[in-house]
Short mmCIF file of C-alpha atoms and ligand atoms in Angstrom, two decimals:
data_model
loop_
_atom_site.label_atom_id
_atom_site.label_comp_id
_atom_site.label_asym_id
_atom_site.label_seq_id
_atom_site.Cartn_x
_atom_site.Cartn_y
_atom_site.Cartn_z
CA MET A 162 4.68 28.93 28.09
CA SER A 163 5.00 30.61 24.08
CA THR A 164 5.29 28.78 20.74
CA GLN A 165 8.48 31.11 20.41
CA GLN A 166 9.97 29.89 24.21
CA PHE A 167 9.53 26.19 23.93
CA LYS A 168 12.53 24.23 23.01
CA GLN A 169 12.39 19.89 22.99
CA ALA A 170 14.84 18.56 24.83
CA PRO A 171 18.17 17.43 23.15
CA HIS A 172 17.96 14.31 21.88
CA LYS A 173 20.31 11.93 19.88
CA LEU A 174 19.58 12.84 16.14
CA LEU A 175 16.83 10.92 14.51
CA VAL A 176 17.85 10.06 10.89
CA ILE A 177 16.15 6.83 10.27
CA PRO A 178 13.59 6.87 7.48
CA GLY A 179 10.47 8.04 9.40
CA PRO A 180 10.02 8.55 11.99
CA ILE A 181 11.50 12.03 11.76
CA GLU A 182 12.88 14.83 13.65
CA VAL A 183 9.63 17.56 14.01
CA THR A 184 9.82 21.03 14.74
CA ASP A 185 9.72 22.67 18.08
CA GLU A 186 6.59 24.52 16.86
CA VAL A 187 5.39 21.17 15.66
CA LEU A 188 6.21 19.21 19.04
CA PHE A 189 4.48 22.47 20.81
CA ALA A 190 1.23 22.20 18.98
CA ASN A 191 1.16 18.73 20.07
CA ALA A 192 1.14 19.85 23.41
CA HIS A 193 -1.67 22.10 23.37
CA PRO A 194 -4.43 21.31 26.21
CA SER A 195 -7.05 18.90 26.05
CA VAL A 196 -9.77 20.15 23.79
CA SER A 197 -12.87 18.25 22.49
CA HIS A 198 -13.12 16.82 19.31
CA MET A 199 -16.51 18.60 18.97
CA ALA A 200 -14.95 21.67 19.29
CA PRO A 201 -15.54 24.37 17.09
CA GLU A 202 -11.55 25.36 17.76
CA PHE A 203 -10.98 22.26 16.52
CA ALA A 204 -13.19 21.71 14.17
CA SER A 205 -11.44 24.39 12.09
CA VAL A 206 -8.04 23.66 12.58
CA PHE A 207 -8.91 19.62 11.60
CA GLY A 208 -10.41 21.68 8.53
CA GLU A 209 -7.43 23.70 7.65
CA ALA A 210 -5.79 20.63 8.04
CA LEU A 211 -7.95 18.71 5.64
CA ARG A 212 -7.48 21.57 2.78
CA MET A 213 -3.58 21.78 3.31
CA THR A 214 -3.57 18.18 2.65
CA ARG A 215 -4.66 18.31 -0.47
CA ASP A 216 -2.22 20.66 -0.91
CA VAL A 217 0.57 18.77 -0.40
CA VAL A 218 -0.07 17.07 -3.63
CA PHE A 219 -1.05 19.70 -6.30
CA SER A 220 -4.71 18.56 -5.58
CA LYS A 221 -7.87 20.29 -6.31
CA THR A 222 -10.70 17.86 -6.57
CA GLY A 223 -9.38 14.88 -4.32
CA GLN A 224 -10.92 13.60 -0.94
CA PRO A 225 -8.44 13.79 1.86
CA PHE A 226 -9.13 11.34 5.09
CA LEU A 227 -7.05 11.80 7.85
CA ILE A 228 -7.32 8.83 10.30
CA SER A 229 -5.83 8.00 13.11
CA GLY A 230 -3.10 4.35 12.61
CA SER A 231 -0.40 4.04 10.81
CA GLY A 232 1.14 4.12 7.42
CA THR A 233 -0.48 0.34 7.45
CA LEU A 234 -3.94 2.23 7.99
CA GLY A 235 -3.45 3.20 4.44
CA TRP A 236 -3.54 -0.15 2.97
CA ASP A 237 -6.49 -1.47 4.24
CA GLN A 238 -8.21 1.71 3.04
CA VAL A 239 -7.54 1.21 -0.35
CA SER A 240 -7.88 -2.62 -0.01
CA ALA A 241 -11.60 -2.31 1.73
CA ASN A 242 -12.73 0.80 0.09
CA LEU A 243 -11.74 -0.06 -3.33
CA VAL A 244 -11.48 -3.77 -3.77
CA GLU A 245 -14.11 -6.51 -3.95
CA ALA A 246 -13.40 -9.64 -3.83
CA GLY A 247 -12.15 -11.09 -7.32
CA ASP A 248 -10.98 -8.28 -8.41
CA ASP A 249 -7.79 -8.37 -9.94
CA VAL A 250 -4.79 -5.84 -8.71
CA LEU A 251 -1.29 -5.76 -10.10
CA VAL A 252 1.04 -4.53 -7.45
CA LEU A 253 4.72 -3.31 -8.70
CA ASN A 254 6.73 -4.74 -6.66
CA THR A 255 10.07 -2.90 -5.41
CA GLY A 256 10.66 -4.39 -2.00
CA TYR A 257 9.47 -4.85 1.46
CA PHE A 258 6.49 -2.75 1.34
CA GLY A 259 5.43 -4.08 -2.05
CA ASP A 260 5.43 -7.50 -0.13
CA SER A 261 3.00 -5.82 2.59
CA PHE A 262 0.56 -4.12 0.00
CA ALA A 263 0.48 -7.09 -1.53
CA ASP A 264 -0.54 -9.01 1.92
CA CYS A 265 -3.03 -6.61 2.54
CA LEU A 266 -5.08 -6.33 -1.08
CA GLN A 267 -4.97 -10.37 -0.87
CA THR A 268 -6.77 -10.45 2.76
CA TYR A 269 -9.45 -8.70 1.44
CA GLY A 270 -10.03 -11.15 -1.53
CA ALA A 271 -7.69 -9.22 -4.23
CA LYS A 272 -6.73 -11.61 -6.93
CA VAL A 273 -3.14 -10.09 -6.75
CA ASP A 274 -0.78 -10.31 -9.59
CA GLN A 275 2.66 -8.82 -9.26
CA ILE A 276 5.77 -7.61 -11.30
CA ARG A 277 8.65 -7.72 -9.07
CA ALA A 278 11.54 -5.27 -9.48
CA ASP A 279 15.20 -6.74 -8.40
CA PHE A 280 16.32 -5.43 -5.46
CA GLY A 281 17.55 -1.73 -6.35
CA THR A 282 15.51 -1.19 -8.99
CA THR A 283 11.85 -0.09 -9.81
CA ALA A 284 9.56 -2.53 -11.87
CA SER A 285 9.36 -2.52 -15.84
CA LEU A 286 7.62 -0.14 -17.89
CA VAL A 287 7.42 -2.85 -20.25
CA GLU A 288 6.29 -5.28 -18.39
CA LEU A 289 3.57 -3.23 -17.24
CA GLU A 290 1.67 -2.36 -20.49
CA LYS A 291 2.51 -6.44 -21.62
CA ALA A 292 0.67 -6.86 -17.34
CA LEU A 293 -2.61 -4.11 -18.59
CA GLN A 294 -3.03 -4.87 -21.94
CA SER A 295 -3.62 -9.24 -20.92
CA LYS A 296 -5.90 -8.69 -17.93
CA LYS A 297 -8.06 -5.98 -16.83
CA TYR A 298 -6.95 -4.28 -13.98
CA LYS A 299 -8.73 -2.91 -10.89
CA LEU A 300 -6.23 -1.28 -9.44
CA VAL A 301 -2.18 -0.65 -10.02
CA THR A 302 -0.32 -0.24 -7.22
CA VAL A 303 3.30 1.26 -7.14
CA THR A 304 5.65 2.03 -4.01
CA HIS A 305 7.00 5.60 -4.38
CA VAL A 306 10.06 5.27 -2.42
CA ASP A 307 10.36 1.88 -1.29
CA THR A 308 11.63 3.10 2.50
CA SER A 309 13.61 -0.87 2.20
CA THR A 310 16.08 0.29 -0.44
CA ALA A 311 15.27 3.49 -0.74
CA VAL A 312 14.48 2.90 -4.66
CA LEU A 313 12.79 5.76 -6.01
CA SER A 314 9.75 4.57 -8.62
CA ASP A 315 8.30 6.75 -11.28
CA PRO A 316 4.45 7.32 -10.37
CA LYS A 317 3.89 10.12 -13.30
CA ALA A 318 5.31 7.83 -16.04
CA VAL A 319 3.55 4.32 -14.34
CA ALA A 320 0.29 6.64 -14.25
CA ALA A 321 1.19 7.49 -17.48
CA VAL A 322 1.03 3.96 -18.64
CA VAL A 323 -2.34 2.53 -17.08
CA LYS A 324 -4.34 5.36 -18.66
CA LYS A 325 -2.82 4.92 -22.25
CA VAL A 326 -4.00 1.64 -22.07
CA SER A 327 -6.02 1.02 -19.49
CA PRO A 328 -7.77 4.60 -18.37
CA ASP A 329 -10.43 3.06 -15.56
CA THR A 330 -7.86 1.09 -13.56
CA LEU A 331 -7.25 2.92 -10.57
CA VAL A 332 -3.45 4.38 -9.82
CA ILE A 333 -2.78 3.87 -6.02
CA LEU A 334 0.50 5.55 -4.80
CA ASP A 335 2.35 4.01 -1.81
CA ALA A 336 3.67 7.59 -0.97
CA VAL A 337 4.09 6.79 2.65
CA CYS A 338 8.11 7.77 2.77
CA ALA A 339 7.42 10.61 -0.58
CA VAL A 340 4.96 12.79 0.53
CA ALA A 341 6.62 16.49 0.44
CA SER A 342 10.08 14.85 0.06
CA GLU A 343 9.53 13.90 -3.38
CA GLU A 344 7.05 16.01 -5.42
CA ILE A 345 3.72 14.58 -6.64
CA ARG A 346 1.19 16.27 -8.58
CA MET A 347 -1.86 14.17 -8.05
CA GLU A 348 -3.86 15.28 -10.85
CA ASP A 349 -1.76 16.35 -12.72
CA TRP A 350 -0.59 12.90 -13.14
CA GLY A 351 -3.17 10.88 -13.01
CA ILE A 352 -2.54 9.33 -9.99
CA ASP A 353 -5.85 7.95 -7.75
CA VAL A 354 -4.54 7.57 -4.82
CA VAL A 355 -2.07 9.06 -2.33
CA MET A 356 -1.63 7.19 0.53
CA SER A 357 1.04 8.86 3.39
CA ALA A 358 1.64 9.24 7.77
CA SER A 359 2.45 11.85 9.58
CA GLN A 360 5.85 10.81 10.43
CA LYS A 361 8.22 11.16 7.53
CA GLY A 362 8.19 14.15 5.11
CA LEU A 363 5.05 15.37 6.55
CA GLY A 364 7.30 16.19 9.60
CA ALA A 365 4.91 14.91 12.08
CA PRO A 366 4.82 12.70 15.14
CA PRO A 367 3.69 9.09 13.81
CA GLY A 368 -0.25 8.06 14.35
CA LEU A 369 -1.72 9.20 11.50
CA SER A 370 -2.85 7.52 8.18
CA VAL A 371 -3.58 10.14 5.35
CA ILE A 372 -4.64 9.40 2.08
CA ILE A 373 -5.73 11.91 -0.44
CA ALA A 374 -8.74 9.77 -3.25
CA SER A 375 -9.31 11.07 -6.66
CA GLN A 376 -12.57 11.94 -7.40
CA GLN A 377 -12.81 8.36 -10.16
CA ALA A 378 -11.50 6.53 -6.65
CA MET A 379 -14.37 8.09 -4.74
CA LYS A 380 -16.30 6.88 -7.75
CA VAL A 381 -15.47 3.29 -7.87
CA PHE A 382 -16.17 3.08 -4.02
CA GLU A 383 -19.72 4.33 -3.89
CA THR A 384 -20.57 2.54 -6.97
CA ARG A 385 -19.26 -1.10 -5.64
CA SER A 386 -21.48 -4.01 -5.51
CA THR A 387 -20.84 -5.93 -2.20
CA PRO A 388 -20.60 -4.03 1.35
CA VAL A 389 -16.71 -2.75 2.67
CA ALA A 390 -15.15 -5.51 4.73
CA SER A 391 -14.20 -3.35 7.55
CA PHE A 392 -15.52 -1.54 10.00
CA TYR A 393 -13.04 0.98 11.10
CA ALA A 394 -11.33 1.72 7.41
CA SER A 395 -14.59 1.95 5.56
CA TRP A 396 -14.60 5.42 4.16
CA LYS A 397 -18.62 4.80 4.29
CA ARG A 398 -18.13 6.03 8.15
CA TRP A 399 -15.40 8.04 7.56
CA LEU A 400 -16.43 10.12 4.20
CA PRO A 401 -19.03 12.11 6.51
CA ILE A 402 -16.70 13.33 8.87
CA MET A 403 -14.39 14.22 6.58
CA LYS A 404 -16.75 16.38 4.68
CA ALA A 405 -17.91 17.91 7.93
CA TYR A 406 -14.71 19.29 9.30
CA GLU A 407 -14.12 20.73 6.14
CA GLY A 408 -17.25 22.28 6.01
CA GLY A 409 -16.14 23.60 9.60
CA GLY A 410 -18.34 21.76 11.87
CA ALA A 411 -17.64 18.33 13.34
CA ALA A 412 -19.02 15.12 13.75
CA TYR A 413 -18.38 11.52 15.43
CA PHE A 414 -17.73 8.16 14.07
CA ALA A 415 -14.17 7.56 16.17
CA THR A 416 -12.57 10.07 18.49
CA PRO A 417 -9.91 11.39 16.02
CA PRO A 418 -5.92 12.28 17.48
CA VAL A 419 -7.10 15.63 18.53
CA ASN A 420 -3.50 16.60 19.49
CA LEU A 421 -2.12 14.85 16.08
CA ILE A 422 -4.44 17.13 14.19
CA PHE A 423 -2.83 20.14 15.93
CA ALA A 424 0.64 18.99 15.39
CA PHE A 425 -0.26 17.87 11.88
CA HIS A 426 -1.50 21.05 11.20
CA GLN A 427 1.46 22.76 12.41
CA SER A 428 3.32 20.63 10.41
CA LEU A 429 1.67 21.66 7.02
CA THR A 430 1.89 25.50 7.68
CA GLN A 431 5.62 25.19 7.86
CA LEU A 432 5.32 23.45 4.24
CA LEU A 433 3.31 25.67 2.62
CA LYS A 434 2.74 29.08 4.39
CA SER A 435 6.75 29.39 4.63
CA SER A 436 10.20 29.52 3.34
CA PRO A 437 10.85 27.58 1.60
CA THR A 438 8.45 27.07 -0.13
CA LEU A 439 7.58 23.15 -1.04
CA GLU A 440 9.33 23.55 -4.89
CA GLU A 441 12.10 25.24 -2.99
CA ARG A 442 12.17 21.72 -0.39
CA PHE A 443 11.48 19.66 -3.10
CA ALA A 444 14.39 21.01 -4.48
CA ARG A 445 16.30 21.12 -0.60
CA HIS A 446 15.35 17.49 -0.98
CA LYS A 447 17.48 16.66 -3.80
CA GLU A 448 20.58 18.65 -3.23
CA VAL A 449 21.17 17.65 -0.08
CA SER A 450 20.21 14.07 -0.74
CA GLN A 451 23.02 14.29 -3.21
CA ARG A 452 25.37 15.42 -0.35
CA VAL A 453 25.01 12.49 1.72
CA LYS A 454 24.94 10.33 -1.40
CA THR A 455 28.72 11.59 -2.47
CA ALA A 456 29.85 11.49 0.54
CA ALA A 457 28.57 7.61 1.19
CA ALA A 458 30.63 7.28 -2.38
CA GLU A 459 33.46 9.15 -1.07
CA LEU A 460 33.57 6.20 1.76
CA GLY A 461 33.46 3.51 -0.57
CA LEU A 462 29.74 2.68 -0.10
CA LYS A 463 27.75 1.32 -2.82
CA SER A 464 24.34 2.64 -3.11
CA VAL A 465 21.51 -0.04 -2.82
CA PRO A 466 19.25 1.59 -5.44
CA VAL A 467 21.24 0.47 -8.55
CA ASN A 468 20.39 3.25 -10.74
CA ALA A 469 21.27 6.98 -9.60
CA ALA A 470 18.40 8.91 -11.24
CA GLU A 471 15.85 5.64 -9.20
CA ALA A 472 17.22 6.99 -5.47
CA ALA A 473 14.77 8.46 -3.63
CA ASN A 474 16.01 11.97 -2.19
CA GLY A 475 14.51 11.50 1.18
CA MET A 476 16.59 8.57 2.48
CA THR A 477 19.85 7.00 1.15
CA ALA A 478 20.63 3.46 1.39
CA VAL A 479 24.24 2.59 1.20
CA TYR A 480 26.14 -1.07 1.03
CA THR A 481 28.48 -1.70 4.37
CA PRO A 482 31.69 -2.17 4.28
CA PRO A 483 33.23 -5.22 3.05
CA GLY A 484 32.55 -8.17 6.13
CA VAL A 485 31.20 -5.78 7.89
CA LYS A 486 27.10 -5.80 9.49
CA SER A 487 25.24 -2.64 9.47
CA SER A 488 24.45 -4.35 13.02
CA GLU A 489 27.84 -3.85 14.07
CA MET A 490 27.61 -0.14 12.91
CA ILE A 491 24.18 1.17 14.05
CA PRO A 492 25.44 0.84 17.77
CA LEU A 493 28.33 3.08 16.64
CA PHE A 494 26.19 5.97 15.28
CA LEU A 495 24.56 5.57 18.35
CA LYS A 496 27.19 6.18 20.67
CA LYS A 497 28.21 9.37 18.35
CA GLY A 498 24.59 10.58 18.50
CA VAL A 499 22.92 9.51 15.56
CA VAL A 500 20.59 7.23 15.02
CA VAL A 501 20.41 6.04 11.42
CA ALA A 502 18.53 2.39 10.31
CA GLY A 503 19.66 -1.20 9.02
CA GLY A 504 18.47 -2.54 6.13
CA LEU A 505 15.07 -4.31 5.62
CA GLY A 506 14.25 -8.09 4.65
CA ALA A 507 16.46 -10.56 3.87
CA GLN A 508 19.34 -8.63 3.19
CA LYS A 509 18.80 -6.31 6.40
CA ASP A 510 22.29 -6.94 7.89
CA ALA A 511 23.94 -5.38 4.45
CA TYR A 512 23.51 -2.54 4.02
CA PHE A 513 22.00 0.65 6.08
CA ARG A 514 19.36 3.77 5.70
CA ILE A 515 20.07 6.82 6.54
CA GLY A 516 16.57 9.69 6.37
CA HIS A 517 16.81 12.79 5.43
CA MET A 518 13.29 14.57 5.35
CA GLY A 519 12.22 17.53 7.03
CA THR A 520 13.56 20.02 9.05
CA THR A 521 17.06 17.83 9.19
CA VAL A 522 16.61 19.42 5.34
CA VAL A 523 15.55 22.38 5.17
CA ASN A 524 16.64 24.41 8.28
CA SER A 525 20.70 23.76 7.52
CA GLU A 526 21.17 26.05 10.77
CA ARG A 527 20.16 22.81 12.71
CA GLY A 528 23.64 21.19 10.96
CA ASP A 529 22.10 17.56 11.01
CA ILE A 530 23.61 17.16 7.49
CA ASP A 531 27.12 18.43 8.94
CA LYS A 532 26.59 15.76 11.65
CA ILE A 533 24.68 12.70 9.37
CA VAL A 534 28.29 13.25 6.94
CA SER A 535 30.85 13.48 9.39
CA VAL A 536 29.55 11.00 12.08
CA MET A 537 29.35 7.91 8.73
CA LYS A 538 33.12 8.86 8.10
CA GLU A 539 34.08 8.30 11.43
CA VAL A 540 32.05 5.10 11.87
CA VAL A 541 33.39 3.44 8.51
CA GLU A 542 36.80 4.36 9.23
CA GLU A 543 36.48 2.88 12.80
CA VAL A 544 35.24 -0.67 11.08
CA THR A 545 37.23 -0.65 8.60
CA SER A 546 40.40 0.21 10.55
CA LYS A 547 39.09 -2.79 12.41
CA LYS A 548 39.16 -5.25 9.69
CA ALA A 549 42.10 -4.29 8.66
C1 LIG B 894 6.62 3.20 1.58
C2 LIG B 894 6.27 2.24 2.84
N1 LIG B 894 4.58 2.42 2.77
C3 LIG B 894 4.48 1.54 3.94
C4 LIG B 894 4.29 1.77 5.22
C5 LIG B 894 3.78 1.17 6.69
O1 LIG B 894 3.79 2.62 7.36
P1 LIG B 894 3.34 2.44 8.89
O2 LIG B 894 4.99 2.27 9.23
O3 LIG B 894 3.90 4.12 9.71
O4 LIG B 894 2.80 1.60 9.34
C6 LIG B 894 5.78 2.71 5.15
C7 LIG B 894 6.19 2.40 6.91
O5 LIG B 894 7.84 2.52 7.00
C8 LIG B 894 6.72 2.73 4.16
O6 LIG B 894 7.50 2.97 4.29
#
């Protein structure tokens, strides 16, 4: 069978904030016959995938790492390789994923301070500046899109403050739910690590931890004075592997997810080398996001992000109608063939989340957005008429 002939089986529309729907071409690439991870055929695909990973965040000099694991492995990589026990780290915490990143950093011995944003808002840049003036932080972390709330932080503004007050402090961007649905200009903005995963805007199945580290971050790693406190997550082990594959050869530390790399390579090719362009994709995500958010507002659903300008473009989080739990709504969406997500954390039953990233957004002929909007209307009408 050729890629043109392959069509994935009918299924419920997956519009949680990741994993997302993937294209037939990506799934077909995943079904590549078994091949050795040391084969030249695979090495060249891995090498190209590394180069394209850099391109997605407009980086020229960043060091990409593609390692089998989920987005969570990115937190471990940052914490294990860039932190030494006792280092001060500042976490800009916009919700559930900020809590987890802080936990991970502490696991590796970091002394973590946090600037906690109120639910649905971003961390204050004024507080950030004050914190940086009061203490020397090795890293500042910020979650680009906090998937728990759909709150969108401004990494460009965060990095500008950090680099102004404390140029040696590394800016770490948790962009798991942002890469390829939100614009990220890693070098222009002064971001030192972009961490992501394959299953969201990057449009591939789950299972790949995706990191790009700046040369400044690599220098911090190379000049650390204590050994890396992790075996699997150590860049000492992975850096030669990534360099070998990018140079066209193969090298072994631990078996890479060969088929997933084929799928990821295909998805990156679609993102970067076909129509629409990456810039057009960002614009489409904004348009579509506006459409979903307007449709929700017209149904009387209030946005979780408090400020419209701080709402993600790849997902929407809205409160349920009064007296209705999200756990009552999700099954109604499901019955109509649409998979959305409830809330996350303490308020999980008070709101629900819809992902709109990747092929669901850019391939309008699929009709995914029409379906989301019409099913949301039906579900809201159904639950509100029951309560009336
Ligand atoms: C912002 C953010 N960071 C980290 C993660 C963790 O990624 P994973 O679930 O792939 O381990 C997620 C997952 O949704 C996320 O949204």
